[in-house]
mmCIF file of C-alpha atoms in Angstrom:
data_model
loop_
_atom_site.group_PDB
_atom_site.id
_atom_site.type_symbol
_atom_site.label_atom_id
_atom_site.label_comp_id
_atom_site.label_asym_id
_atom_site.label_seq_id
_atom_site.Cartn_x
_atom_site.Cartn_y
_atom_site.Cartn_z
ATOM 1 C CA MET A 1 95.596 117.935 134.963
ATOM 2 C CA ARG A 2 96.780 118.561 131.432
ATOM 3 C CA LEU A 3 100.085 117.078 130.379
ATOM 4 C CA ARG A 4 102.255 118.992 127.987
ATOM 5 C CA HIS A 5 105.416 118.217 125.973
ATOM 6 C CA ARG A 6 107.327 114.910 126.153
ATOM 7 C CA ASP A 7 106.789 113.731 129.743
ATOM 8 C CA ARG A 8 109.599 111.118 130.257
ATOM 9 C CA LEU A 9 109.621 110.785 134.043
ATOM 10 C CA PRO A 10 106.719 110.160 136.435
ATOM 11 C CA LEU A 11 105.429 113.453 137.794
ATOM 12 C CA VAL A 12 105.068 113.949 141.519
ATOM 13 C CA PRO A 13 101.563 114.491 142.926
ATOM 14 C CA VAL A 14 99.954 117.804 142.024
ATOM 15 C CA VAL A 15 100.431 120.376 144.734
ATOM 16 C CA LEU A 16 99.177 123.797 145.673
ATOM 17 C CA CYS A 17 101.113 126.738 147.014
ATOM 18 C CA ALA A 18 100.192 129.552 149.362
ATOM 19 C CA LEU A 19 101.585 133.028 149.467
ATOM 20 C CA LEU A 20 102.462 134.424 152.852
ATOM 21 C CA GLY A 21 104.937 137.123 153.734
ATOM 22 C CA PRO A 22 107.944 138.857 152.139
ATOM 23 C CA SER A 23 111.171 137.068 151.283
ATOM 24 C CA ALA A 24 114.659 137.479 152.621
ATOM 25 C CA PRO A 25 117.543 138.896 150.552
ATOM 26 C CA GLY A 26 119.841 136.689 148.458
ATOM 27 C CA ALA A 27 123.477 135.739 148.941
ATOM 28 C CA MET A 28 126.702 135.012 147.066
ATOM 29 C CA ALA A 29 127.361 132.129 144.669
ATOM 30 C CA SER A 30 127.791 128.659 146.100
ATOM 31 C CA ASP A 31 130.140 125.859 145.093
ATOM 32 C CA GLY A 32 129.600 123.675 148.168
ATOM 33 C CA PRO A 33 127.554 120.516 148.820
ATOM 34 C CA GLN A 34 124.370 121.951 147.327
ATOM 35 C CA ALA A 35 126.112 122.635 144.012
ATOM 36 C CA SER A 36 127.282 119.024 143.933
ATOM 37 C CA THR A 37 123.802 117.714 144.741
ATOM 38 C CA SER A 38 122.183 119.995 142.158
ATOM 39 C CA ALA A 39 124.516 118.720 139.449
ATOM 40 C CA GLU A 40 123.922 115.124 140.584
ATOM 41 C CA VAL A 41 120.151 115.538 140.329
ATOM 42 C CA LEU A 42 120.472 117.077 136.872
ATOM 43 C CA GLN A 43 122.706 114.231 135.671
ATOM 44 C CA LEU A 44 120.339 111.625 137.098
ATOM 45 C CA PHE A 45 117.420 113.263 135.297
ATOM 46 C CA GLU A 46 119.349 112.868 132.053
ATOM 47 C CA ASP A 47 120.416 109.307 132.900
ATOM 48 C CA ALA A 48 116.817 108.353 133.673
ATOM 49 C CA ALA A 49 115.630 109.853 130.388
ATOM 50 C CA LYS A 50 118.298 107.957 128.442
ATOM 51 C CA ALA A 51 117.545 104.718 130.281
ATOM 52 C CA THR A 52 113.850 105.133 129.518
ATOM 53 C CA GLU A 53 114.572 105.755 125.836
ATOM 54 C CA THR A 54 116.881 102.739 125.641
ATOM 55 C CA TYR A 55 114.322 100.597 127.446
ATOM 56 C CA GLU A 56 111.601 101.628 125.003
ATOM 57 C CA GLN A 57 113.836 100.892 122.019
ATOM 58 C CA GLY A 58 114.579 97.447 123.429
ATOM 59 C CA ARG A 59 110.906 96.808 124.067
ATOM 60 C CA ARG A 60 109.972 97.786 120.506
ATOM 61 C CA THR A 61 112.743 95.585 119.092
ATOM 62 C CA ALA A 62 111.545 92.685 121.217
ATOM 63 C CA GLU A 63 107.990 93.092 119.927
ATOM 64 C CA VAL A 64 109.223 93.010 116.326
ATOM 65 C CA GLN A 65 111.309 89.924 117.071
ATOM 66 C CA ARG A 66 108.367 88.187 118.728
ATOM 67 C CA GLU A 67 106.169 88.885 115.719
ATOM 68 C CA LYS A 68 108.871 87.474 113.437
ATOM 69 C CA ALA A 69 109.100 84.349 115.559
ATOM 70 C CA GLY A 70 105.322 84.009 115.377
ATOM 71 C CA ARG A 71 105.369 84.247 111.604
ATOM 72 C CA LEU A 72 108.097 81.608 111.425
ATOM 73 C CA GLN A 73 106.090 79.319 113.672
ATOM 74 C CA ARG A 74 103.006 79.723 111.484
ATOM 75 C CA GLN A 75 105.092 78.975 108.381
ATOM 76 C CA LEU A 76 106.513 75.923 110.104
ATOM 77 C CA ASN A 77 103.043 74.686 111.025
ATOM 78 C CA ALA A 78 101.815 75.116 107.443
ATOM 79 C CA LEU A 79 104.848 73.295 106.079
ATOM 80 C CA GLN A 80 104.340 70.501 108.593
ATOM 81 C CA ASP A 81 100.768 70.057 107.358
ATOM 82 C CA GLU A 82 102.064 69.899 103.790
ATOM 83 C CA LEU A 83 104.680 67.322 104.774
ATOM 84 C CA ASP A 84 102.039 65.194 106.468
ATOM 85 C CA THR A 85 100.009 65.238 103.250
ATOM 86 C CA ILE A 86 103.051 64.295 101.136
ATOM 87 C CA ARG A 87 103.968 61.478 103.492
ATOM 88 C CA GLU A 88 100.428 60.142 103.267
ATOM 89 C CA GLU A 89 100.616 60.192 99.485
ATOM 90 C CA VAL A 90 104.013 58.462 99.524
ATOM 91 C CA GLY A 91 102.572 55.860 101.881
ATOM 92 C CA SER A 92 99.729 55.232 99.443
ATOM 93 C CA VAL A 93 102.230 54.668 96.614
ATOM 94 C CA ALA A 94 104.257 52.287 98.767
ATOM 95 C CA ARG A 95 101.156 50.320 99.752
ATOM 96 C CA ALA A 96 100.059 50.094 96.138
ATOM 97 C CA GLN A 97 103.495 48.873 95.130
ATOM 98 C CA TYR A 98 103.421 46.273 97.878
ATOM 99 C CA ARG A 99 100.013 45.009 96.723
ATOM 100 C CA THR A 100 101.302 44.612 93.138
ATOM 101 C CA GLY A 101 104.217 42.510 94.317
ATOM 102 C CA GLY A 102 107.021 44.937 93.616
ATOM 103 C CA THR A 103 109.717 43.941 91.113
ATOM 104 C CA LEU A 104 108.643 40.247 90.826
ATOM 105 C CA ALA A 105 105.117 41.294 89.878
ATOM 106 C CA LEU A 106 106.534 43.615 87.253
ATOM 107 C CA THR A 107 108.574 40.706 85.725
ATOM 108 C CA ALA A 108 105.483 38.508 85.600
ATOM 109 C CA GLN A 109 103.502 41.274 83.929
ATOM 110 C CA LEU A 110 106.214 41.661 81.305
ATOM 111 C CA LEU A 111 106.234 37.922 80.544
ATOM 112 C CA LEU A 112 102.443 37.612 80.365
ATOM 113 C CA SER A 113 101.619 40.949 78.755
ATOM 114 C CA ARG A 114 100.478 41.004 75.151
ATOM 115 C CA ASN A 115 101.792 44.585 74.783
ATOM 116 C CA PRO A 116 105.020 44.958 76.848
ATOM 117 C CA ASP A 117 105.741 48.457 75.433
ATOM 118 C CA GLU A 118 102.467 49.826 76.763
ATOM 119 C CA LEU A 119 103.088 48.253 80.143
ATOM 120 C CA LEU A 120 106.589 49.744 80.320
ATOM 121 C CA ARG A 121 105.278 53.183 79.457
ATOM 122 C CA GLY A 122 102.768 52.945 82.299
ATOM 123 C CA ARG A 123 105.433 51.784 84.707
ATOM 124 C CA ARG A 124 107.766 54.553 83.596
ATOM 125 C CA LEU A 125 105.109 57.138 84.361
ATOM 126 C CA ALA A 126 104.594 55.588 87.781
ATOM 127 C CA TRP A 127 108.317 55.682 88.483
ATOM 128 C CA GLN A 128 108.467 59.335 87.396
ATOM 129 C CA ALA A 129 105.565 60.192 89.672
ATOM 130 C CA GLU A 130 107.241 58.388 92.554
ATOM 131 C CA LEU A 131 110.500 60.200 91.865
ATOM 132 C CA ALA A 132 108.711 63.534 91.800
ATOM 133 C CA VAL A 133 107.113 62.758 95.160
ATOM 134 C CA ASP A 134 110.527 61.805 96.591
ATOM 135 C CA GLN A 135 112.044 65.031 95.315
ATOM 136 C CA LEU A 136 109.177 67.087 96.727
ATOM 137 C CA LEU A 137 109.542 65.311 100.027
ATOM 138 C CA GLY A 138 113.275 66.039 100.025
ATOM 139 C CA ARG A 139 112.742 69.720 99.286
ATOM 140 C CA ALA A 140 110.054 69.973 101.917
ATOM 141 C CA ALA A 141 112.314 68.324 104.481
ATOM 142 C CA LYS A 142 115.114 70.797 103.708
ATOM 143 C CA ALA A 143 112.693 73.710 103.974
ATOM 144 C CA SER A 144 111.428 72.330 107.269
ATOM 145 C CA ARG A 145 114.963 72.202 108.628
ATOM 146 C CA ARG A 146 115.609 75.772 107.506
ATOM 147 C CA VAL A 147 112.431 77.056 109.108
ATOM 148 C CA SER A 148 113.135 75.084 112.280
ATOM 149 C CA LEU A 149 116.616 76.581 112.427
ATOM 150 C CA ALA A 150 115.266 80.091 111.880
ATOM 151 C CA GLU A 151 112.575 79.543 114.485
ATOM 152 C CA GLY A 152 115.203 78.346 116.941
ATOM 153 C CA LYS A 153 117.248 81.474 116.293
ATOM 154 C CA ALA A 154 114.160 83.620 116.761
ATOM 155 C CA GLN A 155 113.423 81.962 120.093
ATOM 156 C CA ALA A 156 117.030 82.493 121.198
ATOM 157 C CA ALA A 157 116.817 86.151 120.145
ATOM 158 C CA ARG A 158 113.522 86.479 121.996
ATOM 159 C CA ARG A 159 115.054 85.060 125.191
ATOM 160 C CA GLU A 160 117.992 87.437 124.798
ATOM 161 C CA LEU A 161 115.649 90.374 124.291
ATOM 162 C CA ASP A 162 113.614 89.385 127.348
ATOM 163 C CA ALA A 163 116.815 89.278 129.394
ATOM 164 C CA ARG A 164 117.859 92.652 127.976
ATOM 165 C CA GLU A 165 114.482 94.148 128.837
ATOM 166 C CA GLU A 166 114.827 92.954 132.407
ATOM 167 C CA ARG A 167 118.362 94.368 132.658
ATOM 168 C CA LEU A 168 117.187 97.716 131.273
ATOM 169 C CA ALA A 169 114.229 97.762 133.653
ATOM 170 C CA THR A 170 116.583 97.064 136.566
ATOM 171 C CA ILE A 171 118.905 99.885 135.475
ATOM 172 C CA LYS A 172 115.939 102.241 135.067
ATOM 173 C CA ARG A 173 114.611 101.390 138.535
ATOM 174 C CA SER A 174 118.074 101.901 140.013
ATOM 175 C CA ILE A 175 118.470 105.322 138.392
ATOM 176 C CA GLU A 176 115.007 106.399 139.496
ATOM 177 C CA ALA A 177 115.755 105.287 143.078
ATOM 178 C CA LYS A 178 119.033 107.237 143.045
ATOM 179 C CA LEU A 179 117.227 110.229 141.552
ATOM 180 C CA GLU A 180 114.570 110.212 144.260
ATOM 181 C CA SER A 181 117.244 110.008 146.953
ATOM 182 C CA ALA A 182 119.268 112.843 145.407
ATOM 183 C CA GLN A 183 116.144 114.980 144.936
ATOM 184 C CA TRP A 184 115.244 114.850 148.613
ATOM 185 C CA LYS A 185 118.863 115.424 149.574
ATOM 186 C CA LEU A 186 118.766 118.601 147.480
ATOM 187 C CA GLN A 187 115.468 119.591 149.057
ATOM 188 C CA GLY A 188 116.878 118.996 152.542
ATOM 189 C CA GLU A 189 119.794 121.318 151.809
ATOM 190 C CA ALA A 190 117.344 123.930 150.505
ATOM 191 C CA ASP A 191 115.136 123.593 153.589
ATOM 192 C CA ARG A 192 118.117 124.087 155.889
ATOM 193 C CA SER A 193 119.089 127.175 153.922
ATOM 194 C CA VAL A 194 115.592 128.630 154.198
ATOM 195 C CA ALA A 195 115.396 127.784 157.907
ATOM 196 C CA ALA A 196 118.681 129.603 158.459
ATOM 197 C CA GLY A 197 117.266 132.635 156.660
ATOM 198 C CA THR A 198 120.162 132.878 154.193
ATOM 199 C CA CYS A 199 120.177 131.695 150.589
ATOM 200 C CA SER A 200 123.053 129.494 149.494
ATOM 201 C CA GLY A 201 123.541 131.503 146.334
ATOM 202 C CA ALA A 202 124.001 130.362 142.765
ATOM 203 C CA VAL A 203 125.068 126.771 142.186
ATOM 204 C CA GLN A 204 127.186 125.755 139.209
ATOM 205 C CA LEU A 205 125.641 122.992 137.090
ATOM 206 C CA GLY A 206 128.399 122.899 134.465
ATOM 207 C CA ARG A 207 125.888 123.902 131.763
ATOM 208 C CA SER A 208 123.223 126.542 131.331
ATOM 209 C CA GLY A 209 120.545 124.804 129.308
ATOM 210 C CA GLY A 210 119.733 124.446 125.650
ATOM 211 C CA LYS A 211 119.206 127.415 123.380
ATOM 212 C CA PRO A 212 115.668 127.960 122.058
ATOM 213 C CA PRO A 213 115.101 127.808 118.292
ATOM 214 C CA ARG A 214 116.324 130.842 116.385
ATOM 215 C CA GLY A 215 113.846 133.687 116.483
ATOM 216 C CA VAL A 216 112.053 132.417 119.607
ATOM 217 C CA ALA A 217 111.864 135.157 122.228
ATOM 218 C CA TRP A 218 109.756 133.368 124.868
ATOM 219 C CA VAL A 219 109.504 129.828 126.235
ATOM 220 C CA ALA A 220 107.673 127.954 128.997
ATOM 221 C CA PRO A 221 109.453 128.055 132.380
ATOM 222 C CA VAL A 222 109.906 124.236 132.403
ATOM 223 C CA GLU A 223 110.152 121.886 129.447
ATOM 224 C CA HIS A 224 108.287 118.788 130.705
ATOM 225 C CA TYR A 225 105.390 119.333 133.064
ATOM 226 C CA GLY A 226 101.776 118.953 134.069
ATOM 227 C CA LEU A 227 99.644 122.001 134.838
ATOM 228 C CA SER A 228 98.033 122.102 138.268
ATOM 229 C CA ALA A 229 96.642 125.116 140.144
ATOM 230 C CA GLY A 230 95.900 127.994 137.784
ATOM 231 C CA PHE A 231 95.800 131.755 138.045
ATOM 232 C CA ASN A 232 93.083 133.292 140.232
ATOM 233 C CA SER A 233 91.835 129.916 141.460
ATOM 234 C CA SER A 234 90.545 129.645 145.018
ATOM 235 C CA GLY A 235 91.679 127.313 147.779
ATOM 236 C CA GLN A 236 92.184 126.951 151.515
ATOM 237 C CA ARG A 237 95.958 127.313 151.219
ATOM 238 C CA TRP A 238 95.852 130.884 149.883
ATOM 239 C CA ALA A 239 94.970 133.997 151.832
ATOM 240 C CA LYS A 240 92.934 135.294 148.867
ATOM 241 C CA ARG A 241 93.300 133.692 145.426
ATOM 242 C CA HIS A 242 96.122 131.954 143.600
ATOM 243 C CA THR A 243 98.398 134.530 142.004
ATOM 244 C CA GLY A 244 100.212 132.376 139.431
ATOM 245 C CA GLN A 245 100.325 129.104 137.529
ATOM 246 C CA ASP A 246 101.675 125.921 139.115
ATOM 247 C CA PHE A 247 103.673 123.363 137.135
ATOM 248 C CA ALA A 248 103.804 119.829 138.587
ATOM 249 C CA VAL A 249 107.393 118.646 138.204
ATOM 250 C CA GLY A 250 109.930 116.661 140.204
ATOM 251 C CA ILE A 251 112.490 118.182 142.558
ATOM 252 C CA GLY A 252 115.567 119.410 140.712
ATOM 253 C CA THR A 253 113.878 119.992 137.350
ATOM 254 C CA PRO A 254 115.699 122.798 135.488
ATOM 255 C CA VAL A 255 113.778 126.084 135.467
ATOM 256 C CA ARG A 256 114.199 128.274 132.390
ATOM 257 C CA ALA A 257 114.039 132.042 132.034
ATOM 258 C CA ILE A 258 110.928 132.597 129.921
ATOM 259 C CA GLY A 259 112.708 135.415 128.084
ATOM 260 C CA ALA A 260 115.822 137.549 128.093
ATOM 261 C CA GLY A 261 116.207 139.899 131.023
ATOM 262 C CA ARG A 262 118.022 140.749 134.246
ATOM 263 C CA VAL A 263 117.753 138.991 137.620
ATOM 264 C CA ILE A 264 116.549 141.629 140.056
ATOM 265 C CA SER A 265 116.229 139.392 143.120
ATOM 266 C CA VAL A 266 117.213 135.993 144.480
ATOM 267 C CA SER A 267 115.654 135.406 147.882
ATOM 268 C CA CYS A 268 114.576 132.758 150.363
ATOM 269 C CA GLY A 269 112.235 132.448 153.300
ATOM 270 C CA GLY A 270 108.575 133.317 153.612
ATOM 271 C CA GLY A 271 105.724 131.654 151.771
ATOM 272 C CA PHE A 272 107.557 131.436 148.448
ATOM 273 C CA GLY A 273 110.640 129.755 149.893
ATOM 274 C CA ILE A 274 113.544 130.198 147.503
ATOM 275 C CA GLU A 275 112.513 132.408 144.585
ATOM 276 C CA VAL A 276 113.928 134.293 141.603
ATOM 277 C CA VAL A 277 112.461 137.400 139.941
ATOM 278 C CA VAL A 278 113.558 138.457 136.432
ATOM 279 C CA GLN A 279 112.855 141.809 134.783
ATOM 280 C CA HIS A 280 112.135 141.655 131.044
ATOM 281 C CA PRO A 281 112.171 144.410 128.411
ATOM 282 C CA GLY A 282 108.748 145.992 128.039
ATOM 283 C CA GLY A 283 108.083 146.375 131.735
ATOM 284 C CA TYR A 284 107.065 142.847 132.756
ATOM 285 C CA PHE A 285 108.565 140.649 135.466
ATOM 286 C CA SER A 286 108.581 136.859 135.887
ATOM 287 C CA GLN A 287 108.742 135.095 139.243
ATOM 288 C CA TYR A 288 109.822 131.477 139.919
ATOM 289 C CA ALA A 289 109.109 130.174 143.435
ATOM 290 C CA HIS A 290 109.382 127.184 145.848
ATOM 291 C CA LEU A 291 112.796 126.382 144.353
ATOM 292 C CA ALA A 292 115.396 123.961 145.670
ATOM 293 C CA ALA A 293 118.381 125.769 144.169
ATOM 294 C CA VAL A 294 119.229 128.767 141.997
ATOM 295 C CA THR A 295 121.910 129.022 139.322
ATOM 296 C CA VAL A 296 122.000 132.807 138.976
ATOM 297 C CA ASP A 297 122.743 135.771 141.202
ATOM 298 C CA GLN A 298 121.067 139.143 141.523
ATOM 299 C CA GLY A 299 122.134 141.394 138.664
ATOM 300 C CA ASP A 300 122.890 138.588 136.206
ATOM 301 C CA GLN A 301 121.752 138.998 132.610
ATOM 302 C CA VAL A 302 119.904 135.908 131.362
ATOM 303 C CA ARG A 303 118.884 134.762 127.892
ATOM 304 C CA THR A 304 115.698 133.061 126.775
ATOM 305 C CA GLY A 305 115.676 129.431 127.894
ATOM 306 C CA GLN A 306 118.690 129.746 130.203
ATOM 307 C CA TRP A 307 118.544 127.572 133.306
ATOM 308 C CA ILE A 308 118.146 129.867 136.278
ATOM 309 C CA ALA A 309 117.048 127.460 139.031
ATOM 310 C CA GLN A 310 115.891 123.988 139.999
ATOM 311 C CA THR A 311 112.408 123.206 141.264
ATOM 312 C CA GLY A 312 111.666 122.110 144.806
ATOM 313 C CA THR A 313 109.103 122.498 147.573
ATOM 314 C CA THR A 314 110.473 125.234 149.842
ATOM 315 C CA GLY A 315 108.257 127.714 151.630
ATOM 316 C CA ASN A 316 104.524 127.222 152.006
ATOM 317 C CA SER A 317 104.237 124.214 149.665
ATOM 318 C CA THR A 318 102.720 120.762 150.076
ATOM 319 C CA GLY A 319 104.898 119.055 147.479
ATOM 320 C CA PRO A 320 107.366 119.588 144.633
ATOM 321 C CA HIS A 321 106.253 122.036 141.931
ATOM 322 C CA LEU A 322 107.085 125.362 140.331
ATOM 323 C CA HIS A 323 104.981 128.396 141.173
ATOM 324 C CA PHE A 324 105.288 130.824 138.262
ATOM 325 C CA GLU A 325 104.004 134.379 137.899
ATOM 326 C CA VAL A 326 104.051 137.199 135.357
ATOM 327 C CA ARG A 327 103.818 140.584 137.056
ATOM 328 C CA LEU A 328 103.499 144.251 136.137
ATOM 329 C CA THR A 329 105.866 145.085 139.020
ATOM 330 C CA PRO A 330 108.408 143.029 140.991
ATOM 331 C CA TYR A 331 105.939 142.763 143.856
ATOM 332 C CA LEU A 332 103.230 140.296 144.856
ATOM 333 C CA GLY A 333 99.752 141.475 143.918
ATOM 334 C CA SER A 334 100.580 142.813 140.463
ATOM 335 C CA GLY A 335 100.304 139.498 138.653
ATOM 336 C CA VAL A 336 98.477 138.840 135.387
ATOM 337 C CA ASP A 337 97.294 135.470 134.062
ATOM 338 C CA PRO A 338 100.603 133.862 133.012
ATOM 339 C CA VAL A 339 98.955 131.335 130.676
ATOM 340 C CA ASN A 340 97.217 134.049 128.673
ATOM 341 C CA TRP A 341 100.301 136.273 128.764
ATOM 342 C CA LEU A 342 102.554 133.512 127.425
ATOM 343 C CA ARG A 343 99.973 132.612 124.764
ATOM 344 C CA GLU A 344 99.984 136.248 123.588
ATOM 345 C CA HIS A 345 103.760 135.891 123.276
ATOM 346 C CA GLY A 346 103.621 132.694 121.231
ATOM 347 C CA VAL A 347 103.919 130.079 124.025
ATOM 348 C CA TRP A 348 101.041 127.605 124.396
ATOM 349 C CA LEU A 349 100.990 125.616 127.630
#
């Protein structure tokens, strides 16, 4: 399976679809429970994407902070080695001074020395060296305290980041659990609609999808997906051969009109479950099948990239996905390879 675009959510298992009989006619727009569930699924998709992005930002920040803490620890270790060396040198000076008798020995040397000036110069150099060592030791001790303080702050920040990561992971898991529940609630409503033989009609999502870049006439039917069963492939679930391209996506994923056109049918029942067919200028038609909900009605004009439905697993389907076709007529059996057709129109899947 080839993955395309920025896959943010785990895809459901790849599924295959079979084409059986004709579909039933559509119905009027709906603003009932299914509309509410459709909007809930859409919002949860967005919440999950945002939570994932925030989680990843937190994880990257934590990694940077951990590396900083590691650098501080290495600096602290190096400084500690330097301090140990300085202390050893200071200890050597102190032991040497003790062996010479300290101040009393110096007085005796002054009284007995034939050249007191030379002796004083030597002692002065020793005192200066000892003072320099003391100053170095003092500076090193201050630096050690600063590094220790910084390292302590880094550890505190690391603990905070770990806690934040866990909170974000918990939020992400919660959203994904809610999303899964809402997805199957939406699918249940769609299944009941198909079983009753009447479509619920267009649901209102409160938005119609993002506009494609200026000058773009055609887009893929879904934005984030994995490709599964392709055009003209064989399988036990199809009476002959597969007539379209399947996109592995989760229930409730927004489905986009691949180009501007007019909705010529919204139907449910039969092998395709809930489906939408759009007529495009130039004589081609696009079909979107196994849907959980539709957001358009028959006769509606749609623009490129407009959300026209939400994916599902209605009809003869073994799991959530979008079955997509490009046809020469509105009817089954007139399909062309949708991957090649889209590529010829500037869309690479």
